[in-house]
PDB file of C-alpha atoms in Angstrom:
ATOM      1  CA  MET A   1      -0.409   6.963  -4.146  1.00  0.00           C
ATOM      2  CA  ALA A   2      -2.165   4.262  -6.099  1.00  0.00           C
ATOM      3  CA  GLU A   3      -5.426   3.329  -7.661  1.00  0.00           C
ATOM      4  CA  GLY A   4      -7.769   1.602  -5.275  1.00  0.00           C
ATOM      5  CA  GLY A   5     -10.061  -1.337  -5.958  1.00  0.00           C
ATOM      6  CA  HIS A   6     -12.203  -0.325  -2.988  1.00  0.00           C
ATOM      7  CA  ALA A   7     -15.255   1.904  -2.769  1.00  0.00           C
ATOM      8  CA  GLY A   8     -15.106   4.467  -0.002  1.00  0.00           C
ATOM      9  CA  THR A   9     -12.353   6.379   1.689  1.00  0.00           C
ATOM     10  CA  PRO A  10      -8.809   5.384   0.716  1.00  0.00           C
ATOM     11  CA  PRO A  11      -6.319   4.550   3.461  1.00  0.00           C
ATOM     12  CA  VAL A  12      -4.201   7.416   4.764  1.00  0.00           C
ATOM     13  CA  ARG A  13      -1.150   5.219   5.395  1.00  0.00           C
ATOM     14  CA  LEU A  14      -0.085   1.745   4.318  1.00  0.00           C
ATOM     15  CA  TRP A  15       2.721  -0.256   5.942  1.00  0.00           C
ATOM     16  CA  VAL A  16       4.190  -3.372   4.376  1.00  0.00           C
ATOM     17  CA  ARG A  17       3.471  -6.572   6.323  1.00  0.00           C
ATOM     18  CA  ARG A  18       4.914  -9.066   3.855  1.00  0.00           C
ATOM     19  CA  ILE A  19       5.428  -9.296   0.098  1.00  0.00           C
ATOM     20  CA  GLY A  20       2.409  -7.732  -1.622  1.00  0.00           C
ATOM     21  CA  VAL A  21       0.419  -7.243   1.612  1.00  0.00           C
ATOM     22  CA  TYR A  22       0.057  -3.867   3.311  1.00  0.00           C
ATOM     23  CA  CYS A  23      -1.864  -2.875   6.450  1.00  0.00           C
ATOM     24  CA  ASP A  24      -3.594   0.495   6.965  1.00  0.00           C
ATOM     25  CA  GLU A  25      -4.120   2.622  10.066  1.00  0.00           C
ATOM     26  CA  HIS A  26      -7.286   0.622  10.874  1.00  0.00           C
ATOM     27  CA  ARG A  27      -5.486  -2.754  10.581  1.00  0.00           C
ATOM     28  CA  LYS A  28      -7.300  -3.508   7.315  1.00  0.00           C
ATOM     29  CA  THR A  29      -5.240  -5.381   4.760  1.00  0.00           C
ATOM     30  CA  TRP A  30      -4.572  -4.372   1.183  1.00  0.00           C
ATOM     31  CA  LEU A  31      -3.044  -6.384  -1.655  1.00  0.00           C
ATOM     32  CA  VAL A  32      -0.661  -4.441  -3.860  1.00  0.00           C
ATOM     33  CA  ALA A  33       0.326  -5.329  -7.407  1.00  0.00           C
ATOM     34  CA  ALA A  34       3.027  -3.367  -9.226  1.00  0.00           C
ATOM     35  CA  GLU A  35       2.827  -2.824 -12.972  1.00  0.00           C
ATOM     36  CA  GLU A  36       5.254  -1.054 -15.255  1.00  0.00           C
ATOM     37  CA  GLU A  37       4.050   0.654 -18.429  1.00  0.00           C
ATOM     38  CA  GLU A  38       6.365   2.622 -20.696  1.00  0.00           C
ATOM     39  CA  GLY A  39       8.894   3.117 -17.899  1.00  0.00           C
ATOM     40  CA  MET A  40       6.274   4.284 -15.364  1.00  0.00           C
ATOM     41  CA  LEU A  41       5.705   2.235 -12.207  1.00  0.00           C
ATOM     42  CA  ARG A  42       2.076   1.999 -11.129  1.00  0.00           C
ATOM     43  CA  ALA A  43       0.725   0.249  -8.046  1.00  0.00           C
ATOM     44  CA  ARG A  44      -2.805  -1.059  -7.860  1.00  0.00           C
ATOM     45  CA  ILE A  45      -4.252  -1.664  -4.419  1.00  0.00           C
ATOM     46  CA  GLN A  46      -7.288  -3.682  -3.446  1.00  0.00           C
ATOM     47  CA  ARG A  47      -8.851  -4.066  -0.009  1.00  0.00           C
ATOM     48  CA  VAL A  48      -8.833  -7.799   0.736  1.00  0.00           C
ATOM     49  CA  GLN A  49      -9.143  -9.434   4.127  1.00  0.00           C
ATOM     50  CA  VAL A  50      -5.928 -11.355   4.756  1.00  0.00           C
ATOM     51  CA  PRO A  51      -4.797 -12.834   8.092  1.00  0.00           C
ATOM     52  CA  LEU A  52      -2.117 -10.438   9.358  1.00  0.00           C
ATOM     53  CA  GLY A  53       0.247 -12.937  10.908  1.00  0.00           C
ATOM     54  CA  GLU A  54       3.724 -11.793  11.871  1.00  0.00           C
ATOM     55  CA  ALA A  55       5.048  -8.729  10.036  1.00  0.00           C
ATOM     56  CA  LEU A  56       8.389  -9.004   8.275  1.00  0.00           C
ATOM     57  CA  ARG A  57      11.177  -6.560   9.009  1.00  0.00           C
ATOM     58  CA  PRO A  58      12.274  -4.450   6.034  1.00  0.00           C
ATOM     59  CA  SER A  59      15.621  -6.288   6.090  1.00  0.00           C
ATOM     60  CA  GLN A  60      13.730  -9.588   5.601  1.00  0.00           C
ATOM     61  CA  LEU A  61      11.951  -8.393   2.459  1.00  0.00           C
ATOM     62  CA  PRO A  62      13.468  -8.911  -0.989  1.00  0.00           C
ATOM     63  CA  PRO A  63      14.388  -5.800  -2.995  1.00  0.00           C
ATOM     64  CA  SER A  64      11.326  -4.015  -4.362  1.00  0.00           C
ATOM     65  CA  ARG A  65      10.550  -0.807  -6.194  1.00  0.00           C
ATOM     66  CA  LEU A  66       7.546  -0.334  -3.897  1.00  0.00           C
ATOM     67  CA  PRO A  67       8.010   1.609  -0.653  1.00  0.00           C
ATOM     68  CA  HIS A  68       7.711   0.065   2.809  1.00  0.00           C
ATOM     69  CA  MET A  69       5.286   2.813   3.864  1.00  0.00           C
ATOM     70  CA  TRP A  70       2.955   5.006   1.852  1.00  0.00           C
ATOM     71  CA  GLN A  71       1.177   8.112   3.024  1.00  0.00           C
ATOM     72  CA  LEU A  72      -1.695   9.740   1.156  1.00  0.00           C
ATOM     73  CA  SER A  73      -1.037  13.372   0.393  1.00  0.00           C
ATOM     74  CA  GLN A  74      -3.151  15.978  -1.348  1.00  0.00           C
ATOM     75  CA  ALA A  75      -1.986  18.980  -3.283  1.00  0.00           C
ATOM     76  CA  TRP A  76      -3.810  22.146  -2.357  1.00  0.00           C
ATOM     77  CA  TRP A  77      -4.295  24.534  -5.260  1.00  0.00           C
ATOM     78  CA  CYS A  78      -5.147  28.233  -4.931  1.00  0.00           C
TER      79      CYS A  78
END
């Protein structure tokens, strides 16, 4: 997913609320900043308390290379 600026357990899912603001499964807010280095897109997330307000529909958001929903996944190695 992304690198977190938060100590503790990372969120399992993030849903976009508005540009640069995502909400997790516990209604905690996260700010997301996209960076591109040598053709690789990287997202940095930081847990910041932000008033939720009304969520935007995906059709109301401008085009972005970031997804509308992220889900943490883990690779299991034998």
